[in-house]
Tab-separated table of C-alpha atoms in Angstrom:
chain	number	residue	atom	x	y	z
A	565	UNK	CA	22.828	12.113	36.194
A	566	UNK	CA	23.208	15.688	37.518
A	567	UNK	CA	21.734	18.656	35.474
A	568	UNK	CA	22.908	22.278	35.829
A	569	UNK	CA	20.204	24.805	35.490
A	570	UNK	CA	21.116	28.368	34.882
A	571	UNK	CA	19.008	31.544	35.064
A	572	UNK	CA	20.230	34.764	33.487
A	573	UNK	CA	18.014	37.587	34.675
A	574	UNK	CA	18.158	41.368	34.712
A	575	UNK	CA	18.817	41.582	38.372
A	576	UNK	CA	20.489	38.254	39.234
A	577	UNK	CA	22.318	35.166	38.014
A	578	UNK	CA	21.128	31.987	39.546
A	579	UNK	CA	22.485	28.476	38.965
A	580	UNK	CA	21.556	25.168	40.433
A	581	UNK	CA	22.632	21.445	40.502
A	582	UNK	CA	19.553	19.135	39.989
A	583	UNK	CA	20.010	15.341	40.921
A	584	UNK	CA	18.209	12.384	39.111
A	585	UNK	CA	15.270	12.677	41.731
A	586	UNK	CA	14.738	16.322	40.780
A	587	UNK	CA	16.066	17.708	44.090
A	588	UNK	CA	18.347	20.875	44.124
A	589	UNK	CA	21.761	19.684	45.485
A	590	UNK	CA	23.411	23.086	45.365
A	591	UNK	CA	22.220	26.704	44.439
A	592	UNK	CA	24.116	29.960	43.979
A	593	UNK	CA	22.843	33.458	43.235
A	594	UNK	CA	24.882	36.646	42.090
A	595	UNK	CA	23.764	40.119	41.172
A	596	UNK	CA	23.929	40.745	37.323
A	597	UNK	CA	26.896	42.836	36.552
A	598	UNK	CA	25.994	46.274	35.565
A	599	UNK	CA	27.119	47.431	32.107
A	600	UNK	CA	29.483	50.401	31.767
A	601	UNK	CA	27.488	51.835	28.845
A	602	UNK	CA	23.955	51.333	28.160
A	603	UNK	CA	23.082	49.092	25.279
A	604	UNK	CA	21.599	50.681	22.134
A	605	UNK	CA	19.201	49.081	19.726
A	606	UNK	CA	20.820	47.790	16.636
A	607	UNK	CA	19.388	48.682	13.295
A	608	UNK	CA	18.965	45.922	10.888
């Protein structure tokens, strides 16, 4: 079985395919897209 691992961070997005022997078979990284507007805190 192959597992997809995803890391969504503040500066980059990373993804990897991990095989049954826990080896990374493929890996990709992209910069996190910048928002056009800054997010504001939501009042509850």
